[in-house]
PDB file of C-alpha atoms in Angstrom:
ATOM      1  CA  MET A  21    -130.702 -59.068  82.696  1.00  0.00           C
ATOM      2  CA  ASP A  22    -131.360 -56.025  80.345  1.00  0.00           C
ATOM      3  CA  ASP A  23    -131.161 -57.296  76.952  1.00  0.00           C
ATOM      4  CA  ARG A  24    -132.397 -53.870  75.476  1.00  0.00           C
ATOM      5  CA  PRO A  25    -129.856 -52.518  72.721  1.00  0.00           C
ATOM      6  CA  SER A  26    -127.834 -49.676  74.042  1.00  0.00           C
ATOM      7  CA  PRO A  27    -128.353 -46.074  72.616  1.00  0.00           C
ATOM      8  CA  PRO A  28    -125.900 -45.303  69.630  1.00  0.00           C
ATOM      9  CA  ALA A  29    -122.638 -43.717  71.400  1.00  0.00           C
ATOM     10  CA  GLU A  30    -120.939 -42.511  68.031  1.00  0.00           C
ATOM     11  CA  ILE A  31    -121.776 -40.551  65.026  1.00  0.00           C
ATOM     12  CA  THR A  32    -119.761 -39.307  62.160  1.00  0.00           C
ATOM     13  CA  LEU A  33    -120.682 -36.217  59.982  1.00  0.00           C
ATOM     14  CA  ARG A  34    -119.073 -35.782  56.787  1.00  0.00           C
ATOM     15  CA  PHE A  35    -118.852 -32.674  54.424  1.00  0.00           C
ATOM     16  CA  LEU A  36    -116.942 -30.710  52.199  1.00  0.00           C
ATOM     17  CA  ALA A  37    -115.412 -27.417  53.538  1.00  0.00           C
ATOM     18  CA  ALA A  38    -117.271 -24.572  51.549  1.00  0.00           C
ATOM     19  CA  PRO A  39    -115.699 -21.233  50.589  1.00  0.00           C
ATOM     20  CA  THR A  40    -118.007 -19.447  52.838  1.00  0.00           C
ATOM     21  CA  ASP A  41    -116.238 -21.550  55.693  1.00  0.00           C
ATOM     22  CA  ALA A  42    -112.653 -19.626  55.310  1.00  0.00           C
ATOM     23  CA  GLY A  43    -111.467 -17.245  57.683  1.00  0.00           C
ATOM     24  CA  HIS A  44    -109.059 -14.472  56.961  1.00  0.00           C
ATOM     25  CA  SER A  45    -105.988 -16.734  56.791  1.00  0.00           C
ATOM     26  CA  GLY A  46    -107.795 -18.407  53.719  1.00  0.00           C
ATOM     27  CA  SER A  47    -107.905 -21.798  55.599  1.00  0.00           C
ATOM     28  CA  VAL A  48    -111.211 -22.626  57.454  1.00  0.00           C
ATOM     29  CA  SER A  49    -111.751 -20.425  60.617  1.00  0.00           C
ATOM     30  CA  ALA A  50    -111.322 -21.831  63.884  1.00  0.00           C
ATOM     31  CA  GLY A  51    -114.826 -20.601  64.775  1.00  0.00           C
ATOM     32  CA  ARG A  52    -116.471 -22.727  62.119  1.00  0.00           C
ATOM     33  CA  VAL A  53    -114.419 -25.733  63.180  1.00  0.00           C
ATOM     34  CA  LEU A  54    -115.860 -25.196  66.796  1.00  0.00           C
ATOM     35  CA  GLU A  55    -119.192 -24.884  65.203  1.00  0.00           C
ATOM     36  CA  TRP A  56    -118.682 -28.242  63.745  1.00  0.00           C
ATOM     37  CA  ILE A  57    -117.461 -29.868  67.070  1.00  0.00           C
ATOM     38  CA  ASP A  58    -120.557 -28.633  68.687  1.00  0.00           C
ATOM     39  CA  LYS A  59    -123.065 -29.961  66.415  1.00  0.00           C
ATOM     40  CA  ALA A  60    -121.243 -33.380  65.798  1.00  0.00           C
ATOM     41  CA  GLY A  61    -121.399 -33.347  69.860  1.00  0.00           C
ATOM     42  CA  TYR A  62    -125.005 -32.318  70.197  1.00  0.00           C
ATOM     43  CA  ALA A  63    -125.933 -35.232  67.435  1.00  0.00           C
ATOM     44  CA  ALA A  64    -124.066 -37.920  69.792  1.00  0.00           C
ATOM     45  CA  ALA A  65    -125.510 -36.590  72.797  1.00  0.00           C
ATOM     46  CA  ALA A  66    -129.246 -36.530  71.827  1.00  0.00           C
ATOM     47  CA  GLY A  67    -128.826 -39.901  70.501  1.00  0.00           C
ATOM     48  CA  TRP A  68    -127.381 -41.216  73.455  1.00  0.00           C
ATOM     49  CA  SER A  69    -130.141 -39.419  75.816  1.00  0.00           C
ATOM     50  CA  GLY A  70    -133.053 -39.291  73.504  1.00  0.00           C
ATOM     51  CA  THR A  71    -133.677 -35.923  74.693  1.00  0.00           C
ATOM     52  CA  TYR A  72    -132.867 -32.588  73.824  1.00  0.00           C
ATOM     53  CA  CYS A  73    -129.103 -31.305  75.410  1.00  0.00           C
ATOM     54  CA  VAL A  74    -127.432 -28.381  76.158  1.00  0.00           C
ATOM     55  CA  THR A  75    -123.674 -27.383  75.753  1.00  0.00           C
ATOM     56  CA  ALA A  76    -122.121 -27.298  79.352  1.00  0.00           C
ATOM     57  CA  TYR A  77    -118.238 -27.196  78.657  1.00  0.00           C
ATOM     58  CA  VAL A  78    -116.053 -27.569  75.426  1.00  0.00           C
ATOM     59  CA  GLY A  79    -112.498 -28.591  76.652  1.00  0.00           C
ATOM     60  CA  ASN A  80    -109.011 -27.865  75.128  1.00  0.00           C
ATOM     61  CA  VAL A  81    -109.390 -27.611  71.269  1.00  0.00           C
ATOM     62  CA  ARG A  82    -105.728 -27.736  69.849  1.00  0.00           C
ATOM     63  CA  PHE A  83    -105.718 -26.838  66.233  1.00  0.00           C
ATOM     64  CA  THR A  84    -102.701 -28.847  64.948  1.00  0.00           C
ATOM     65  CA  ARG A  85    -103.273 -28.300  61.509  1.00  0.00           C
ATOM     66  CA  PRO A  86    -105.308 -26.358  59.502  1.00  0.00           C
ATOM     67  CA  VAL A  87    -108.652 -27.296  57.408  1.00  0.00           C
ATOM     68  CA  GLU A  88    -108.607 -26.117  53.787  1.00  0.00           C
ATOM     69  CA  VAL A  89    -111.609 -24.991  51.637  1.00  0.00           C
ATOM     70  CA  GLY A  90    -112.796 -27.836  49.398  1.00  0.00           C
ATOM     71  CA  ASP A  91    -111.375 -30.456  51.851  1.00  0.00           C
ATOM     72  CA  LEU A  92    -113.422 -33.616  52.626  1.00  0.00           C
ATOM     73  CA  VAL A  93    -114.121 -32.982  56.582  1.00  0.00           C
ATOM     74  CA  GLU A  94    -114.880 -35.823  58.996  1.00  0.00           C
ATOM     75  CA  VAL A  95    -116.176 -34.784  62.487  1.00  0.00           C
ATOM     76  CA  THR A  96    -116.665 -37.965  64.841  1.00  0.00           C
ATOM     77  CA  ALA A  97    -118.441 -37.792  67.974  1.00  0.00           C
ATOM     78  CA  ARG A  98    -118.428 -40.565  70.591  1.00  0.00           C
ATOM     79  CA  VAL A  99    -120.036 -41.128  74.090  1.00  0.00           C
ATOM     80  CA  VAL A 100    -116.893 -41.943  76.396  1.00  0.00           C
ATOM     81  CA  HIS A 101    -118.443 -41.175  80.067  1.00  0.00           C
ATOM     82  CA  THR A 102    -121.593 -40.344  81.436  1.00  0.00           C
ATOM     83  CA  GLY A 103    -122.779 -38.984  84.992  1.00  0.00           C
ATOM     84  CA  ARG A 104    -126.497 -38.712  86.269  1.00  0.00           C
ATOM     85  CA  SER A 105    -127.483 -36.409  83.398  1.00  0.00           C
ATOM     86  CA  SER A 106    -124.164 -35.503  81.557  1.00  0.00           C
ATOM     87  CA  MET A 107    -122.334 -37.058  78.761  1.00  0.00           C
ATOM     88  CA  HIS A 108    -118.632 -36.658  78.019  1.00  0.00           C
ATOM     89  CA  ILE A 109    -118.149 -37.046  74.308  1.00  0.00           C
ATOM     90  CA  SER A 110    -114.734 -36.907  72.404  1.00  0.00           C
ATOM     91  CA  VAL A 111    -114.664 -35.155  68.968  1.00  0.00           C
ATOM     92  CA  ASP A 112    -112.031 -35.646  66.454  1.00  0.00           C
ATOM     93  CA  VAL A 113    -111.808 -33.486  63.330  1.00  0.00           C
ATOM     94  CA  ALA A 114    -110.100 -34.983  60.465  1.00  0.00           C
ATOM     95  CA  SER A 115    -109.694 -33.600  56.812  1.00  0.00           C
ATOM     96  CA  GLY A 116    -108.271 -33.955  53.372  1.00  0.00           C
ATOM     97  CA  GLY A 117    -108.621 -34.251  49.686  1.00  0.00           C
ATOM     98  CA  PRO A 118    -111.786 -35.529  48.451  1.00  0.00           C
ATOM     99  CA  ARG A 119    -110.076 -37.429  45.363  1.00  0.00           C
ATOM    100  CA  THR A 120    -107.621 -39.312  47.584  1.00  0.00           C
ATOM    101  CA  ARG A 121    -110.005 -39.416  50.828  1.00  0.00           C
ATOM    102  CA  SER A 122    -106.716 -39.604  52.683  1.00  0.00           C
ATOM    103  CA  LEU A 123    -107.648 -37.794  56.224  1.00  0.00           C
ATOM    104  CA  GLU A 124    -105.329 -36.298  58.562  1.00  0.00           C
ATOM    105  CA  PRO A 125    -106.514 -35.279  62.012  1.00  0.00           C
ATOM    106  CA  ALA A 126    -106.759 -31.600  62.549  1.00  0.00           C
ATOM    107  CA  THR A 127    -107.860 -31.513  66.288  1.00  0.00           C
ATOM    108  CA  ARG A 128    -109.302 -33.498  69.152  1.00  0.00           C
ATOM    109  CA  CYS A 129    -111.163 -32.265  72.124  1.00  0.00           C
ATOM    110  CA  LEU A 130    -113.832 -33.050  74.814  1.00  0.00           C
ATOM    111  CA  ILE A 131    -117.255 -31.451  74.908  1.00  0.00           C
ATOM    112  CA  VAL A 132    -119.715 -32.060  77.826  1.00  0.00           C
ATOM    113  CA  PHE A 133    -123.385 -31.924  77.268  1.00  0.00           C
ATOM    114  CA  VAL A 134    -126.213 -32.011  79.756  1.00  0.00           C
ATOM    115  CA  ALA A 135    -129.711 -33.528  79.087  1.00  0.00           C
ATOM    116  CA  VAL A 136    -132.719 -31.328  80.075  1.00  0.00           C
ATOM    117  CA  ASP A 137    -136.422 -32.069  79.801  1.00  0.00           C
ATOM    118  CA  GLY A 138    -139.204 -29.863  78.624  1.00  0.00           C
ATOM    119  CA  GLU A 139    -138.874 -27.526  81.542  1.00  0.00           C
ATOM    120  CA  GLY A 140    -135.094 -26.926  81.163  1.00  0.00           C
ATOM    121  CA  ARG A 141    -134.250 -29.022  83.975  1.00  0.00           C
ATOM    122  CA  SER A 142    -131.404 -31.881  83.896  1.00  0.00           C
ATOM    123  CA  THR A 143    -132.814 -35.215  83.319  1.00  0.00           C
ATOM    124  CA  PRO A 144    -131.049 -38.535  83.923  1.00  0.00           C
ATOM    125  CA  VAL A 145    -129.332 -40.416  80.632  1.00  0.00           C
ATOM    126  CA  PRO A 146    -128.414 -44.032  80.406  1.00  0.00           C
ATOM    127  CA  GLU A 147    -125.205 -45.100  81.712  1.00  0.00           C
ATOM    128  CA  LEU A 148    -122.378 -45.816  79.468  1.00  0.00           C
ATOM    129  CA  VAL A 149    -121.064 -49.230  80.718  1.00  0.00           C
ATOM    130  CA  PRO A 150    -117.452 -49.632  79.011  1.00  0.00           C
ATOM    131  CA  ARG A 151    -117.167 -52.998  77.226  1.00  0.00           C
ATOM    132  CA  THR A 152    -113.787 -52.860  75.880  1.00  0.00           C
ATOM    133  CA  THR A 153    -110.132 -51.916  76.714  1.00  0.00           C
ATOM    134  CA  ALA A 154    -110.740 -49.132  74.276  1.00  0.00           C
ATOM    135  CA  ASP A 155    -113.757 -48.106  76.124  1.00  0.00           C
ATOM    136  CA  ASP A 156    -111.813 -48.143  79.612  1.00  0.00           C
ATOM    137  CA  LEU A 157    -109.042 -45.773  77.814  1.00  0.00           C
ATOM    138  CA  ALA A 158    -111.438 -43.469  76.317  1.00  0.00           C
ATOM    139  CA  ARG A 159    -113.273 -43.361  79.616  1.00  0.00           C
ATOM    140  CA  ALA A 160    -110.013 -42.528  81.663  1.00  0.00           C
ATOM    141  CA  TRP A 161    -108.991 -39.956  79.348  1.00  0.00           C
ATOM    142  CA  ALA A 162    -112.485 -38.314  79.870  1.00  0.00           C
ATOM    143  CA  LEU A 163    -111.903 -38.164  83.665  1.00  0.00           C
ATOM    144  CA  ARG A 164    -108.487 -36.941  83.404  1.00  0.00           C
ATOM    145  CA  ARG A 165    -109.644 -34.122  81.646  1.00  0.00           C
ATOM    146  CA  ALA A 166    -112.156 -33.417  84.311  1.00  0.00           C
ATOM    147  CA  ASP A 167    -109.282 -33.368  86.864  1.00  0.00           C
ATOM    148  CA  VAL A 168    -107.490 -30.586  84.549  1.00  0.00           C
ATOM    149  CA  ARG A 169    -110.877 -28.568  84.193  1.00  0.00           C
ATOM    150  CA  ALA A 170    -111.344 -28.646  87.971  1.00  0.00           C
ATOM    151  CA  GLU A 171    -108.019 -27.323  88.259  1.00  0.00           C
ATOM    152  CA  VAL A 172    -108.218 -24.594  85.470  1.00  0.00           C
ATOM    153  CA  GLU A 173    -111.648 -23.518  86.874  1.00  0.00           C
ATOM    154  CA  ALA A 174    -110.109 -22.835  90.303  1.00  0.00           C
ATOM    155  CA  ALA A 175    -107.386 -20.724  88.662  1.00  0.00           C
ATOM    156  CA  MET A 176    -109.683 -18.814  86.713  1.00  0.00           C
ATOM    157  CA  ALA A 177    -112.393 -18.266  89.655  1.00  0.00           C
ATOM    158  CA  GLY A 178    -110.010 -15.729  91.558  1.00  0.00           C
ATOM    159  CA  GLN A 179    -109.350 -13.443  88.496  1.00  0.00           C
ATOM    160  CA  VAL A 180    -110.663 -10.071  88.245  1.00  0.00           C
ATOM    161  CA  TYR A 181    -111.483  -8.134  84.833  1.00  0.00           C
ATOM    162  CA  SER A 182    -112.285  -4.706  85.478  1.00  0.00           C
ATOM    163  CA  ASP A 183    -111.823  -1.268  84.162  1.00  0.00           C
ATOM    164  CA  ALA A 184    -108.536  -1.047  86.194  1.00  0.00           C
ATOM    165  CA  GLY A 185    -106.827  -3.257  83.433  1.00  0.00           C
ATOM    166  CA  THR A 186    -105.021  -1.302  80.800  1.00  0.00           C
ATOM    167  CA  ALA A 187    -104.652  -4.340  78.192  1.00  0.00           C
ATOM    168  CA  PRO A 188    -105.744  -3.822  74.779  1.00  0.00           C
ATOM    169  CA  ARG A 189    -109.501  -5.262  74.374  1.00  0.00           C
ATOM    170  CA  VAL A 190    -112.182  -5.145  71.851  1.00  0.00           C
ATOM    171  CA  THR A 191    -116.023  -5.390  72.349  1.00  0.00           C
ATOM    172  CA  LEU A 192    -118.493  -6.642  69.752  1.00  0.00           C
ATOM    173  CA  ARG A 193    -122.033  -5.651  70.385  1.00  0.00           C
ATOM    174  CA  PHE A 194    -125.196  -6.999  68.389  1.00  0.00           C
ATOM    175  CA  LEU A 195    -128.486  -8.954  68.508  1.00  0.00           C
ATOM    176  CA  ALA A 196    -128.732 -12.679  68.502  1.00  0.00           C
ATOM    177  CA  ALA A 197    -130.550 -13.384  65.349  1.00  0.00           C
ATOM    178  CA  PRO A 198    -133.258 -15.876  64.369  1.00  0.00           C
ATOM    179  CA  THR A 199    -130.687 -17.633  62.014  1.00  0.00           C
ATOM    180  CA  ASP A 200    -128.534 -18.338  65.175  1.00  0.00           C
ATOM    181  CA  VAL A 201    -131.199 -20.614  66.702  1.00  0.00           C
ATOM    182  CA  ASN A 202    -130.803 -24.321  67.919  1.00  0.00           C
ATOM    183  CA  TRP A 203    -132.963 -27.184  68.118  1.00  0.00           C
ATOM    184  CA  GLY A 204    -134.278 -25.839  71.721  1.00  0.00           C
ATOM    185  CA  GLY A 205    -134.977 -22.210  70.788  1.00  0.00           C
ATOM    186  CA  LYS A 206    -131.776 -20.709  72.161  1.00  0.00           C
ATOM    187  CA  VAL A 207    -128.532 -19.673  70.418  1.00  0.00           C
ATOM    188  CA  HIS A 208    -126.530 -22.529  69.205  1.00  0.00           C
ATOM    189  CA  GLY A 209    -123.393 -23.225  71.174  1.00  0.00           C
ATOM    190  CA  GLY A 210    -121.426 -23.501  68.370  1.00  0.00           C
ATOM    191  CA  ILE A 211    -122.455 -19.901  67.061  1.00  0.00           C
ATOM    192  CA  VAL A 212    -121.269 -18.580  70.569  1.00  0.00           C
ATOM    193  CA  MET A 213    -117.943 -20.201  69.919  1.00  0.00           C
ATOM    194  CA  ARG A 214    -117.697 -18.698  66.453  1.00  0.00           C
ATOM    195  CA  TRP A 215    -118.209 -15.414  67.952  1.00  0.00           C
ATOM    196  CA  ILE A 216    -115.611 -16.097  70.678  1.00  0.00           C
ATOM    197  CA  ASP A 217    -112.962 -16.931  67.630  1.00  0.00           C
ATOM    198  CA  GLU A 218    -114.280 -13.739  65.962  1.00  0.00           C
ATOM    199  CA  ALA A 219    -113.703 -11.368  68.561  1.00  0.00           C
ATOM    200  CA  ALA A 220    -110.230 -12.811  69.447  1.00  0.00           C
ATOM    201  CA  HIS A 221    -109.408 -12.311  66.017  1.00  0.00           C
ATOM    202  CA  VAL A 222    -110.470  -8.726  65.780  1.00  0.00           C
ATOM    203  CA  LEU A 223    -108.161  -8.113  69.057  1.00  0.00           C
ATOM    204  CA  ALA A 224    -104.865  -9.880  67.308  1.00  0.00           C
ATOM    205  CA  THR A 225    -105.563  -7.815  64.166  1.00  0.00           C
ATOM    206  CA  GLN A 226    -105.130  -4.713  66.018  1.00  0.00           C
ATOM    207  CA  TRP A 227    -102.543  -5.450  68.017  1.00  0.00           C
ATOM    208  CA  THR A 228    -100.289  -7.100  65.389  1.00  0.00           C
ATOM    209  CA  GLY A 229    -101.274  -4.611  62.540  1.00  0.00           C
ATOM    210  CA  SER A 230    -102.168  -7.804  60.129  1.00  0.00           C
ATOM    211  CA  ALA A 231    -105.399  -9.897  59.610  1.00  0.00           C
ATOM    212  CA  GLY A 232    -103.124 -12.987  59.371  1.00  0.00           C
ATOM    213  CA  ASN A 233    -103.923 -14.448  62.770  1.00  0.00           C
ATOM    214  CA  VAL A 234    -105.191 -17.957  63.400  1.00  0.00           C
ATOM    215  CA  ALA A 235    -106.192 -19.618  66.524  1.00  0.00           C
ATOM    216  CA  ILE A 236    -104.209 -22.546  67.597  1.00  0.00           C
ATOM    217  CA  PHE A 237    -105.833 -23.336  70.819  1.00  0.00           C
ATOM    218  CA  THR A 238    -109.117 -22.577  72.709  1.00  0.00           C
ATOM    219  CA  GLY A 239    -109.798 -24.012  75.982  1.00  0.00           C
ATOM    220  CA  GLY A 240    -112.056 -23.949  79.044  1.00  0.00           C
ATOM    221  CA  VAL A 241    -115.368 -22.631  77.365  1.00  0.00           C
ATOM    222  CA  ARG A 242    -117.839 -22.916  80.076  1.00  0.00           C
ATOM    223  CA  PHE A 243    -121.544 -22.004  79.361  1.00  0.00           C
ATOM    224  CA  TYR A 244    -122.872 -20.603  82.095  1.00  0.00           C
ATOM    225  CA  ARG A 245    -126.587 -19.796  81.145  1.00  0.00           C
ATOM    226  CA  PRO A 246    -128.511 -19.977  77.844  1.00  0.00           C
ATOM    227  CA  LEU A 247    -128.283 -17.149  75.650  1.00  0.00           C
ATOM    228  CA  ARG A 248    -131.753 -16.052  74.028  1.00  0.00           C
ATOM    229  CA  ILE A 249    -132.547 -15.062  70.492  1.00  0.00           C
ATOM    230  CA  GLY A 250    -133.414 -11.472  70.299  1.00  0.00           C
ATOM    231  CA  HIS A 251    -131.114 -10.793  73.242  1.00  0.00           C
ATOM    232  CA  LEU A 252    -128.355  -7.922  73.071  1.00  0.00           C
ATOM    233  CA  VAL A 253    -124.911  -9.865  73.056  1.00  0.00           C
ATOM    234  CA  GLU A 254    -121.522  -8.370  74.271  1.00  0.00           C
ATOM    235  CA  VAL A 255    -118.246 -10.393  73.512  1.00  0.00           C
ATOM    236  CA  GLU A 256    -115.421  -8.645  74.937  1.00  0.00           C
ATOM    237  CA  ALA A 257    -111.623  -9.887  74.048  1.00  0.00           C
ATOM    238  CA  ARG A 258    -108.905  -9.021  76.412  1.00  0.00           C
ATOM    239  CA  LEU A 259    -105.209  -9.431  75.592  1.00  0.00           C
ATOM    240  CA  LEU A 260    -103.661 -11.510  78.552  1.00  0.00           C
ATOM    241  CA  HIS A 261    -100.233 -12.236  77.781  1.00  0.00           C
ATOM    242  CA  THR A 262     -97.826 -12.008  74.545  1.00  0.00           C
ATOM    243  CA  GLY A 263     -95.291 -14.768  73.917  1.00  0.00           C
ATOM    244  CA  ARG A 264     -92.649 -14.873  71.319  1.00  0.00           C
ATOM    245  CA  THR A 265     -95.079 -15.636  68.426  1.00  0.00           C
ATOM    246  CA  SER A 266     -98.594 -16.020  70.742  1.00  0.00           C
ATOM    247  CA  MET A 267    -101.292 -13.820  71.794  1.00  0.00           C
ATOM    248  CA  HIS A 268    -103.434 -15.187  74.690  1.00  0.00           C
ATOM    249  CA  VAL A 269    -106.704 -13.539  74.896  1.00  0.00           C
ATOM    250  CA  GLY A 270    -109.819 -13.780  77.478  1.00  0.00           C
ATOM    251  CA  VAL A 271    -113.082 -13.714  76.266  1.00  0.00           C
ATOM    252  CA  HIS A 272    -116.185 -12.995  77.922  1.00  0.00           C
ATOM    253  CA  VAL A 273    -119.498 -13.205  76.585  1.00  0.00           C
ATOM    254  CA  ARG A 274    -122.480 -11.290  78.230  1.00  0.00           C
ATOM    255  CA  SER A 275    -126.110 -11.273  77.101  1.00  0.00           C
ATOM    256  CA  GLY A 276    -129.750  -9.872  78.230  1.00  0.00           C
ATOM    257  CA  ASP A 277    -132.747  -8.232  77.385  1.00  0.00           C
ATOM    258  CA  PRO A 278    -132.014  -5.445  75.128  1.00  0.00           C
ATOM    259  CA  ALA A 279    -134.735  -3.206  76.948  1.00  0.00           C
ATOM    260  CA  GLU A 280    -132.792  -3.573  80.106  1.00  0.00           C
ATOM    261  CA  GLY A 281    -129.524  -1.871  78.595  1.00  0.00           C
ATOM    262  CA  ALA A 282    -126.012  -2.823  78.436  1.00  0.00           C
ATOM    263  CA  GLY A 283    -125.845  -2.576  82.495  1.00  0.00           C
ATOM    264  CA  ALA A 284    -127.975  -5.535  83.013  1.00  0.00           C
ATOM    265  CA  LEU A 285    -126.120  -8.001  80.905  1.00  0.00           C
ATOM    266  CA  GLU A 286    -125.076 -11.068  82.498  1.00  0.00           C
ATOM    267  CA  LEU A 287    -122.287 -13.456  82.051  1.00  0.00           C
ATOM    268  CA  THR A 288    -122.962 -16.391  79.368  1.00  0.00           C
ATOM    269  CA  THR A 289    -119.636 -17.963  78.502  1.00  0.00           C
ATOM    270  CA  TYR A 290    -115.945 -17.335  79.280  1.00  0.00           C
ATOM    271  CA  CYS A 291    -112.853 -18.991  77.668  1.00  0.00           C
ATOM    272  CA  ARG A 292    -109.063 -18.356  76.842  1.00  0.00           C
ATOM    273  CA  THR A 293    -107.848 -18.521  73.094  1.00  0.00           C
ATOM    274  CA  ILE A 294    -104.407 -18.265  71.971  1.00  0.00           C
ATOM    275  CA  LEU A 295    -103.484 -17.036  68.508  1.00  0.00           C
ATOM    276  CA  VAL A 296    -100.386 -16.710  66.251  1.00  0.00           C
ATOM    277  CA  GLY A 297     -99.616 -14.325  63.634  1.00  0.00           C
ATOM    278  CA  LEU A 298     -98.733 -15.876  60.145  1.00  0.00           C
ATOM    279  CA  ASP A 299     -96.646 -14.620  57.104  1.00  0.00           C
ATOM    280  CA  ALA A 300     -97.244 -15.105  53.512  1.00  0.00           C
ATOM    281  CA  ASP A 301     -95.913 -18.623  53.742  1.00  0.00           C
ATOM    282  CA  ARG A 302     -97.974 -19.317  56.829  1.00  0.00           C
ATOM    283  CA  HIS A 303     -94.980 -19.368  59.308  1.00  0.00           C
ATOM    284  CA  ALA A 304     -95.533 -17.786  62.829  1.00  0.00           C
ATOM    285  CA  VAL A 305     -94.155 -14.479  62.913  1.00  0.00           C
ATOM    286  CA  PRO A 306     -93.053 -12.488  66.062  1.00  0.00           C
ATOM    287  CA  THR A 307     -95.682 -10.838  67.962  1.00  0.00           C
ATOM    288  CA  PRO A 308     -95.377  -7.170  69.361  1.00  0.00           C
ATOM    289  CA  THR A 309     -94.450  -7.372  73.134  1.00  0.00           C
ATOM    290  CA  TRP A 310     -97.362  -6.144  75.572  1.00  0.00           C
ATOM    291  CA  GLU A 311     -95.989  -5.059  78.972  1.00  0.00           C
ATOM    292  CA  PRO A 312     -98.563  -5.118  81.938  1.00  0.00           C
ATOM    293  CA  VAL A 313     -98.913  -1.507  83.558  1.00  0.00           C
ATOM    294  CA  SER A 314    -101.668  -2.233  86.304  1.00  0.00           C
ATOM    295  CA  ALA A 315    -101.759  -4.497  89.308  1.00  0.00           C
ATOM    296  CA  GLU A 316    -104.679  -6.296  87.491  1.00  0.00           C
ATOM    297  CA  ASP A 317    -102.673  -6.266  84.017  1.00  0.00           C
ATOM    298  CA  ARG A 318     -99.732  -8.209  86.115  1.00  0.00           C
ATOM    299  CA  ALA A 319    -102.211 -10.624  87.788  1.00  0.00           C
ATOM    300  CA  LEU A 320    -103.916 -11.461  84.445  1.00  0.00           C
ATOM    301  CA  ASP A 321    -100.634 -12.115  82.704  1.00  0.00           C
ATOM    302  CA  ALA A 322     -99.298 -14.072  85.375  1.00  0.00           C
ATOM    303  CA  HIS A 323    -102.698 -16.017  85.348  1.00  0.00           C
ATOM    304  CA  ALA A 324    -102.255 -16.765  81.381  1.00  0.00           C
ATOM    305  CA  VAL A 325     -98.699 -18.304  82.274  1.00  0.00           C
ATOM    306  CA  GLU A 326    -100.262 -20.545  85.179  1.00  0.00           C
ATOM    307  CA  LEU A 327    -102.822 -21.955  82.733  1.00  0.00           C
ATOM    308  CA  VAL A 328    -100.079 -23.154  80.461  1.00  0.00           C
ATOM    309  CA  ALA A 329     -98.248 -24.577  83.350  1.00  0.00           C
ATOM    310  CA  ILE A 330    -101.267 -26.358  84.658  1.00  0.00           C
ATOM    311  CA  ARG A 331    -102.072 -27.966  80.889  1.00  0.00           C
ATOM    312  CA  ALA A 332     -98.221 -28.890  81.004  1.00  0.00           C
ATOM    313  CA  ARG A 333     -98.253 -30.677  84.031  1.00  0.00           C
ATOM    314  CA  HIS A 334    -101.269 -32.839  82.766  1.00  0.00           C
ATOM    315  CA  GLY A 335     -99.225 -33.468  79.674  1.00  0.00           C
ATOM    316  CA  ASP A 336    -101.771 -31.442  77.859  1.00  0.00           C
TER     317      ASP A 336
END
């Protein structure tokens, strides 16, 4: 019998939300919350595996309430399931006034990390063995999320994004800076998610004519390849569908050696995010309706509706 202690499965980060964390709505930006989620997830994954880890996937991040500047923030990451080299980690974000320390949930999501060796190859991690009913329930939740992820990815795989689409879009281009680095020398996954949020916000602002837009959901963030410091980065956000108050946006992140030009950029990350516009009282306001024109427009519009239906079937 192995009597060695198990590595720590849970870690909690606590800090105050700073004025520099604020988005255009005045509350902390969704991109900043995504950064915190990734950092806490990495800390839990590295602690469990004892080695460097990379972000592979970030599941449905549903923002149920805003985090305000000055709030005490608590981000708890817990390993709930392991594969051969992967760690499925639940991350809960809660916040509230630092004087009362009464924290309320802001979001919960599942994030998947893969342990890698010094050559960047996946390496085995210790197996997580559930010991309590709560452990069993958390593992079952992670496995259900895997089923949803597989169905969503299958739906996404057949979609075409080309110049035949007429939907509004914006493209941000810049170089990945040294300040974007993670512990492995590549761009931090949380930074990439912040870029995704920023591009989606710019698109929503152009579409509505107002900067009072907030992300209420980000899902299916799949990291296909690492993004290197000094590489040219292209973040393209495209409107897929509009609801009464919502804007569904697909975001592609591409990167590559700047010496090879924009034509040589390869897909790094893709996800979908949903935003709503807010009035001065922070109430959702109607969104201008976008009408698909081309066959590609109609296919992507239907795709956005399909993704909502998939998650509804799974109770998400």
